[in-house]
Short mmCIF file of C-alpha atoms in Angstrom, two decimals:
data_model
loop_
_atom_site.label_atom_id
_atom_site.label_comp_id
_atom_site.label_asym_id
_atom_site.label_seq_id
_atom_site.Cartn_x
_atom_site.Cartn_y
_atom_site.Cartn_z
CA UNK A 82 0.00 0.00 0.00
CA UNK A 83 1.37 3.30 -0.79
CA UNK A 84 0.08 6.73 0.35
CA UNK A 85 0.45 8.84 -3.39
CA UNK A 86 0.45 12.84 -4.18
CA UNK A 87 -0.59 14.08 -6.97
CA UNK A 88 1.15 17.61 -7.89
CA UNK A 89 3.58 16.89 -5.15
CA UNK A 90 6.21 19.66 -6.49
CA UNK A 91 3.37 22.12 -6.12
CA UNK A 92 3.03 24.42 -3.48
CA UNK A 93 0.80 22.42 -1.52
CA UNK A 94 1.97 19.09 -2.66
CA UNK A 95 5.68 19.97 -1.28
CA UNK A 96 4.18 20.35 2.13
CA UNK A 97 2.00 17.35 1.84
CA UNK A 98 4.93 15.03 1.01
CA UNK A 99 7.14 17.11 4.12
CA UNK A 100 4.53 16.14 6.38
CA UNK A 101 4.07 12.45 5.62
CA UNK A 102 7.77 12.05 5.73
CA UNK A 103 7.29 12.60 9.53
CA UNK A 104 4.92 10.14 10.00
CA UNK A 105 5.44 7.29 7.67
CA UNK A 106 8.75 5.67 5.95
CA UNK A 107 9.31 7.19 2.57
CA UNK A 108 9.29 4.08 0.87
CA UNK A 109 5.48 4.15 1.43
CA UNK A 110 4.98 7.57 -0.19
CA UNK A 111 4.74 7.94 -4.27
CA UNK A 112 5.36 11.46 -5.39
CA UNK A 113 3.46 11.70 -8.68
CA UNK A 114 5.25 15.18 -10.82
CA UNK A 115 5.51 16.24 -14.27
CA UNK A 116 8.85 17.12 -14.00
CA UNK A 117 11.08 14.33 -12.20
CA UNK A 118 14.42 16.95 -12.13
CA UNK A 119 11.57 19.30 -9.52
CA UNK A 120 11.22 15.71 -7.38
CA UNK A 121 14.96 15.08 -6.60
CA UNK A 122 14.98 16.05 -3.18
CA UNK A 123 12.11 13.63 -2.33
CA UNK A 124 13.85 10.99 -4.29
CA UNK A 125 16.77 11.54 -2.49
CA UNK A 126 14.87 10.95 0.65
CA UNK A 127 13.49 7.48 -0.74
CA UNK A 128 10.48 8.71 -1.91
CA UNK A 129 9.09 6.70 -4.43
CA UNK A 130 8.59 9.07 -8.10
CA UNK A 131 6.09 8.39 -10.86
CA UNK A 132 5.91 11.09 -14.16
CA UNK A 133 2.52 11.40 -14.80
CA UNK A 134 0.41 14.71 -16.29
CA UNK A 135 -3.49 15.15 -15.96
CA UNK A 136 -3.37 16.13 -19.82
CA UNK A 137 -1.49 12.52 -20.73
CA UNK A 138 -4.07 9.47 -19.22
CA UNK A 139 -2.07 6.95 -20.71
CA UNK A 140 0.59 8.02 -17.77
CA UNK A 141 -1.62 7.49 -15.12
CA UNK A 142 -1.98 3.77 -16.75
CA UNK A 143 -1.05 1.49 -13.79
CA UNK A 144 -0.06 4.03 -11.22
CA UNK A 145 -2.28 3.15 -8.81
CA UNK A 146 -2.59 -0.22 -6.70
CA UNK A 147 -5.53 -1.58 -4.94
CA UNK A 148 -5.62 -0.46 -1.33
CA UNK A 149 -3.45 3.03 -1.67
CA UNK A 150 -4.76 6.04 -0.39
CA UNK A 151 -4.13 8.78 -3.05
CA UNK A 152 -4.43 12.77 -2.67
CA UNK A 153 -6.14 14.13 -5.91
CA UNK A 154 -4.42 17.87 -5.47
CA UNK A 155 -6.74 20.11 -7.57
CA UNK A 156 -4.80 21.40 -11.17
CA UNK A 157 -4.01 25.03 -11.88
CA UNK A 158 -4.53 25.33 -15.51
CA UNK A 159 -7.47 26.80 -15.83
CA UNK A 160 -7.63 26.81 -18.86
CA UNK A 161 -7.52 23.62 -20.01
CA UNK A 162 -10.57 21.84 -18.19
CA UNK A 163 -9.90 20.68 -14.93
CA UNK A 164 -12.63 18.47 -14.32
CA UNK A 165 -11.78 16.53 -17.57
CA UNK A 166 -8.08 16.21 -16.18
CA UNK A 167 -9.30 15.69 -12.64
CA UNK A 168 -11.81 12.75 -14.25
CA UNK A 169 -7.97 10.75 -15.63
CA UNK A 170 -6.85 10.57 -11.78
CA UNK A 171 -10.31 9.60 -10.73
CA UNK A 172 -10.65 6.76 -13.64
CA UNK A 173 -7.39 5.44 -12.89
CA UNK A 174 -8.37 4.96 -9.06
CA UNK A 175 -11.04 3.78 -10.19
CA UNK A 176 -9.20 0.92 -12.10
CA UNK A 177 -7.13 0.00 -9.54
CA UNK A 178 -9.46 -0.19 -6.67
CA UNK A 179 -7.90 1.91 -4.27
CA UNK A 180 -8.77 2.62 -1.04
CA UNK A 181 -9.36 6.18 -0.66
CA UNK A 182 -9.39 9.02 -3.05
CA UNK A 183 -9.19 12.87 -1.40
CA UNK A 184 -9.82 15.74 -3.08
CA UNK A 185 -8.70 19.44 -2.45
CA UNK A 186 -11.69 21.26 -3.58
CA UNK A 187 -13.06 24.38 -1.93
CA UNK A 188 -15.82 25.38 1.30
CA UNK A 189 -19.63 24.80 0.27
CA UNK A 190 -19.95 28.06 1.13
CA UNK A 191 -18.32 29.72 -1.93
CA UNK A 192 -20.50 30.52 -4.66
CA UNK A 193 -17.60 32.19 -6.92
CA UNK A 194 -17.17 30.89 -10.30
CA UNK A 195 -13.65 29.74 -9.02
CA UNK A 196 -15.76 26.64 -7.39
CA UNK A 197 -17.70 25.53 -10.69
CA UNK A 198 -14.34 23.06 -11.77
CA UNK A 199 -14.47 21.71 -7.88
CA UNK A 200 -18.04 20.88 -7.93
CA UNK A 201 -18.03 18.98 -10.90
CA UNK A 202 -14.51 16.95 -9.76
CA UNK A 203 -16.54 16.34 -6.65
CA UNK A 204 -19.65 15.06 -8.57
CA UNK A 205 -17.42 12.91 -10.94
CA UNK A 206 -15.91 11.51 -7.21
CA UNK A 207 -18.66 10.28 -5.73
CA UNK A 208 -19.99 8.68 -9.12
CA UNK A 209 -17.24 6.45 -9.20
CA UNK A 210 -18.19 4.83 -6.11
CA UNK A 211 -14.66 5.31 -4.62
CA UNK A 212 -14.40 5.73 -0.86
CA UNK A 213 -13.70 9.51 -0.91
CA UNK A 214 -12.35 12.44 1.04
CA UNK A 215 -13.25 15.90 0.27
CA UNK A 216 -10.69 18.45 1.20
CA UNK A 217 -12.32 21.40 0.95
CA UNK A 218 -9.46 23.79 1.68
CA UNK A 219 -10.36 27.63 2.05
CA UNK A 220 -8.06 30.44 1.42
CA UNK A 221 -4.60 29.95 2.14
CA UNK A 222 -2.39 33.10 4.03
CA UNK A 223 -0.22 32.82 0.84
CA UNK A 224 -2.31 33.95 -1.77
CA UNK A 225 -1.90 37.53 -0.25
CA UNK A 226 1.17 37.36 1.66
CA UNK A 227 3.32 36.02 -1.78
CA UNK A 228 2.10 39.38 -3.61
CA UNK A 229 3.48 42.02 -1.12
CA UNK A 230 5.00 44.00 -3.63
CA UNK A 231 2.55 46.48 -4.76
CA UNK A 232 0.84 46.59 -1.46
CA UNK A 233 3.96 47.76 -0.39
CA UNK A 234 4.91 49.66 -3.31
CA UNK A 235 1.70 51.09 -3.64
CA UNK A 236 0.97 51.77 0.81
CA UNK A 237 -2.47 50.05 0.04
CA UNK A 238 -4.29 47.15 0.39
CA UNK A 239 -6.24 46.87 -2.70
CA UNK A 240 -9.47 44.86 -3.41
CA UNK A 241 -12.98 44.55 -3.90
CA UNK A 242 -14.23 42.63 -0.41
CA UNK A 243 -15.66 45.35 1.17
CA UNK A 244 -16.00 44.78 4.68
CA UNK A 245 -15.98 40.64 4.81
CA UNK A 246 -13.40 38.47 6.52
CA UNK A 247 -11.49 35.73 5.19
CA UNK A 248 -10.92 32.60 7.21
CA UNK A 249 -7.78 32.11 5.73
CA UNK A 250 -4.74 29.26 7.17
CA UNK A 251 -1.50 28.59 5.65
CA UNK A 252 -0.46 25.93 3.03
CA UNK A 253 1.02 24.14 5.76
CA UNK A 254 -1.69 23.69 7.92
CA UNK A 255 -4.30 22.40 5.00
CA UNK A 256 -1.23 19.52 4.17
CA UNK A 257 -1.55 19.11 7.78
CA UNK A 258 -5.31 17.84 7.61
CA UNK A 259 -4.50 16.04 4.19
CA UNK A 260 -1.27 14.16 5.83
CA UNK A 261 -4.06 13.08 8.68
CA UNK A 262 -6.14 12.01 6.15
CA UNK A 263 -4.16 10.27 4.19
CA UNK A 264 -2.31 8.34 6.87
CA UNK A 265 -5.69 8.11 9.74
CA UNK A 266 -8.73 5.81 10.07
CA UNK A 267 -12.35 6.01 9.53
CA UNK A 268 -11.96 9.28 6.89
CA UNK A 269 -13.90 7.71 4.09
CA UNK A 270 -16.98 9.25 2.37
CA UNK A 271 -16.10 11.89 4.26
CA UNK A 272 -16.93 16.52 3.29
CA UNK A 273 -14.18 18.62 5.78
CA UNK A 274 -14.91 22.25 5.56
CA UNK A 275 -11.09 23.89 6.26
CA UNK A 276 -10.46 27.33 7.75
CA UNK A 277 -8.44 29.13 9.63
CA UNK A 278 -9.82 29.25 13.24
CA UNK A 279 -9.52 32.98 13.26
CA UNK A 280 -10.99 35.36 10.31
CA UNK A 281 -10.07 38.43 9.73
CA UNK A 282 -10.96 41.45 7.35
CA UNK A 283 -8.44 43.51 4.59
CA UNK A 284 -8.47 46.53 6.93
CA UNK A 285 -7.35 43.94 9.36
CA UNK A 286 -4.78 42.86 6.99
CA UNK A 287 -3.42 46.62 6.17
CA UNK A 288 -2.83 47.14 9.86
CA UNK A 289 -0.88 43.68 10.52
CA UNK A 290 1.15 45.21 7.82
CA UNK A 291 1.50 48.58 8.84
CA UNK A 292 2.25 47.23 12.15
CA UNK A 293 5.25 45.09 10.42
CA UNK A 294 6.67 47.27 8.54
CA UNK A 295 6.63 50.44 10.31
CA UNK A 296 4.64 52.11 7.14
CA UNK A 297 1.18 53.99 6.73
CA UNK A 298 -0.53 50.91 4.92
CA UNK A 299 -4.20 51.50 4.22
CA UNK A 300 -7.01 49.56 2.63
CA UNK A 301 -8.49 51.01 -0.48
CA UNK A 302 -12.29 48.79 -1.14
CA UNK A 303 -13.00 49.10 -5.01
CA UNK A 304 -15.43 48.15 -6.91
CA UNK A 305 -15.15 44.73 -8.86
CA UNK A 306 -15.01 46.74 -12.23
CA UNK A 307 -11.90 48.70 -11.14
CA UNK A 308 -10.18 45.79 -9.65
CA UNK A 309 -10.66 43.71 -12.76
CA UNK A 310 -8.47 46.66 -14.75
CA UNK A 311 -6.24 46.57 -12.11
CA UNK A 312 -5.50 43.45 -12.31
CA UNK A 313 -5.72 43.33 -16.32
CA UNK A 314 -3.67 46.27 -16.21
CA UNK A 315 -0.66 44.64 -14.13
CA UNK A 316 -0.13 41.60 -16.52
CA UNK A 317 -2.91 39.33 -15.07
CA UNK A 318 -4.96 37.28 -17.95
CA UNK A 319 -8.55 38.92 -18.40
CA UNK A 320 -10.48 35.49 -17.21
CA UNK A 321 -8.00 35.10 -14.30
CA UNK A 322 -8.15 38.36 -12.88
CA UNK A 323 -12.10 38.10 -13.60
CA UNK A 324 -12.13 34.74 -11.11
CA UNK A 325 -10.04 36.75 -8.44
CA UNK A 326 -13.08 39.46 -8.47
CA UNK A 327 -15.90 36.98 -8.49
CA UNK A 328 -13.72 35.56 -5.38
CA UNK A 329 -13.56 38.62 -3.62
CA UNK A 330 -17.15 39.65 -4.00
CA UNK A 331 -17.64 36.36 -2.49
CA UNK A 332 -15.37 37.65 0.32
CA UNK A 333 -17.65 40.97 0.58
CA UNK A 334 -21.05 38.29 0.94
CA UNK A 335 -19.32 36.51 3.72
CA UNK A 336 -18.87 33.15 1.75
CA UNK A 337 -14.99 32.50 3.16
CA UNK A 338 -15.64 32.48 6.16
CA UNK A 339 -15.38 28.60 7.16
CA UNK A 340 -15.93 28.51 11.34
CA UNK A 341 -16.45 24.49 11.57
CA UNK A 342 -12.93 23.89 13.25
CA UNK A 343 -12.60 20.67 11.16
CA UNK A 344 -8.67 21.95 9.75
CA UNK A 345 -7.40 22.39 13.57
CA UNK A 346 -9.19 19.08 14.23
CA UNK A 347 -7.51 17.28 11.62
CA UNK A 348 -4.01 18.82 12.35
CA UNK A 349 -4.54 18.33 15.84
CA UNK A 350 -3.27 21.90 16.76
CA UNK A 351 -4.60 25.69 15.77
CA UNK A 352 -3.98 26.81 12.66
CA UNK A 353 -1.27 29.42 11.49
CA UNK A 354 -2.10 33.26 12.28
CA UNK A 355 -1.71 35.43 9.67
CA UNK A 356 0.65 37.41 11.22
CA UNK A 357 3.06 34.81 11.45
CA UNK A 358 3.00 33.72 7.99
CA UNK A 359 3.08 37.38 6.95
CA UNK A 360 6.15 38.03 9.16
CA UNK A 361 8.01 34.93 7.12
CA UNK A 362 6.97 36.81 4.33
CA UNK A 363 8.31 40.28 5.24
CA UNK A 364 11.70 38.42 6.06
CA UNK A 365 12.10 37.06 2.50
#
């Protein structure tokens, strides 16, 4: 039985693999990457590798065994149909009869178009009859914390949420709850809504920074319109930037906010402040 990640050189997949290393021998883990020259460190720790990419099925041919537990870490091209790419991992699970499938989708709370490729990997899951996890991960710290520059160029905060809090937690804590998963009992057919235990609001945000950095940070609440052309404006493909609205005026209706304590649960401690993560940040 092996425990496999899918997009383990990924952000969250790096953490994921980090975190099973400390509780089960590498020879048990599979690391499944596109690029096998990203996965030497974990090969040099005895991970097992496998080259496999969502748009290639025939890769995923005989990957899985019966009885592994595999993490299904959502794709980032969104471009190129994730729940058709998401639908090779499943098939191929499927085929091998293994014993749990989790997903990292996102909170049943969130309405943004962002969640339209998760719902229909989730509905694909449970067709297949596969004993299933659904990981589904809110905001992580990172999405703001890794684009500091023009907040800090700029002394503002910029976005269209209005006055609603984010229950964000930090890439490290959501591989937390997936390496519990992954390597627990009694997790199957199970939905885990994951959040930070503590949410907080972009003013919030523009005084941690402040506070930080010894600058006069403020928050500036746009419209979506203007954000879009912001975003357009710095580089940032039109249908990208027009998810990252639709996600903030998701923000603005209260729809990340995720209070069910399931991610401290799962990690078995509280989740990361913001604060912290934005210090590590600020460090570089």
């Amino acid at each position: 039985m092996s425990i496999v990640v899918t997009g383990a050189t990924g952000h969250l997949g790096r953490h994921v693999v980090n975190q099973l290393l400390e509780k089960v021998p590498a020879e048990q883990i599979t690391a499944v990457v596109r690029d096998e020259a990203k996965a030497a460190d974990f090969a040099a720790k005895g991970v097992k590798i496998a080259v496999a990419d969502y748009n290639a099925p025939e890769t995923f041919d005989g990957l899985f065994a019966a009885g592994d537990k595999v993490l299904l870490i959502s794709g980032n091209e969104f471009d190129k149909g994730r729940p058709a790419q998401h639908q090779v991992v499943i098939d191929a699970a499927k085929a091998a009869g293994v014993a749990l499938l989790a997903y990292t989708s996102a909170p049943g709370s969130l309405k943004a178009s962002l969640v339209d490729d998760h719902r229909a990997t989730e509905k694909a899951l449970l067709a297949s009859g596969l004993p299933y996890t659904l990981l589904r991960n809110g905001w992580y710290h990172e999405n703001y914390t890794e684009n500091l520059a023009p907040v800090l160029e700029h002394n503002a905060v910029v976005a269209a949420a209005g006055e609603g809090r984010v229950s964000s937690a930090s890439r490290a804590d959501y591989a937390a709850a997936a390496a519990a998963v992954l390597t627990g009992e009694g997790h199957e057919n199970q939905t885990y809504e994951l959040g930070g235990d503590t949410a907080w609001s972009f003013a919030e945000y523009a005084a941690l920074i402040a506070e930080q950095t010894g600058k006069e940070i403020v928050y500036n609440s746009v419209p979506g319109e203007v954000l879009q052309s912001i975003l357009t404006g710095a580089g940032v493909p039109e249908f990208f930037a027009g998810i990252l609205v639709g996600v903030d005026e998701s923000i603005a209706k209260g729809e990340l906010v995720v209070d069910s304590g399931d991610l401290s649960r799962l990690a078995g401690r509280p989740t990361t402040p913001l604060s912290e993560t934005l210090a590590a940040a600020l460090k570089g």
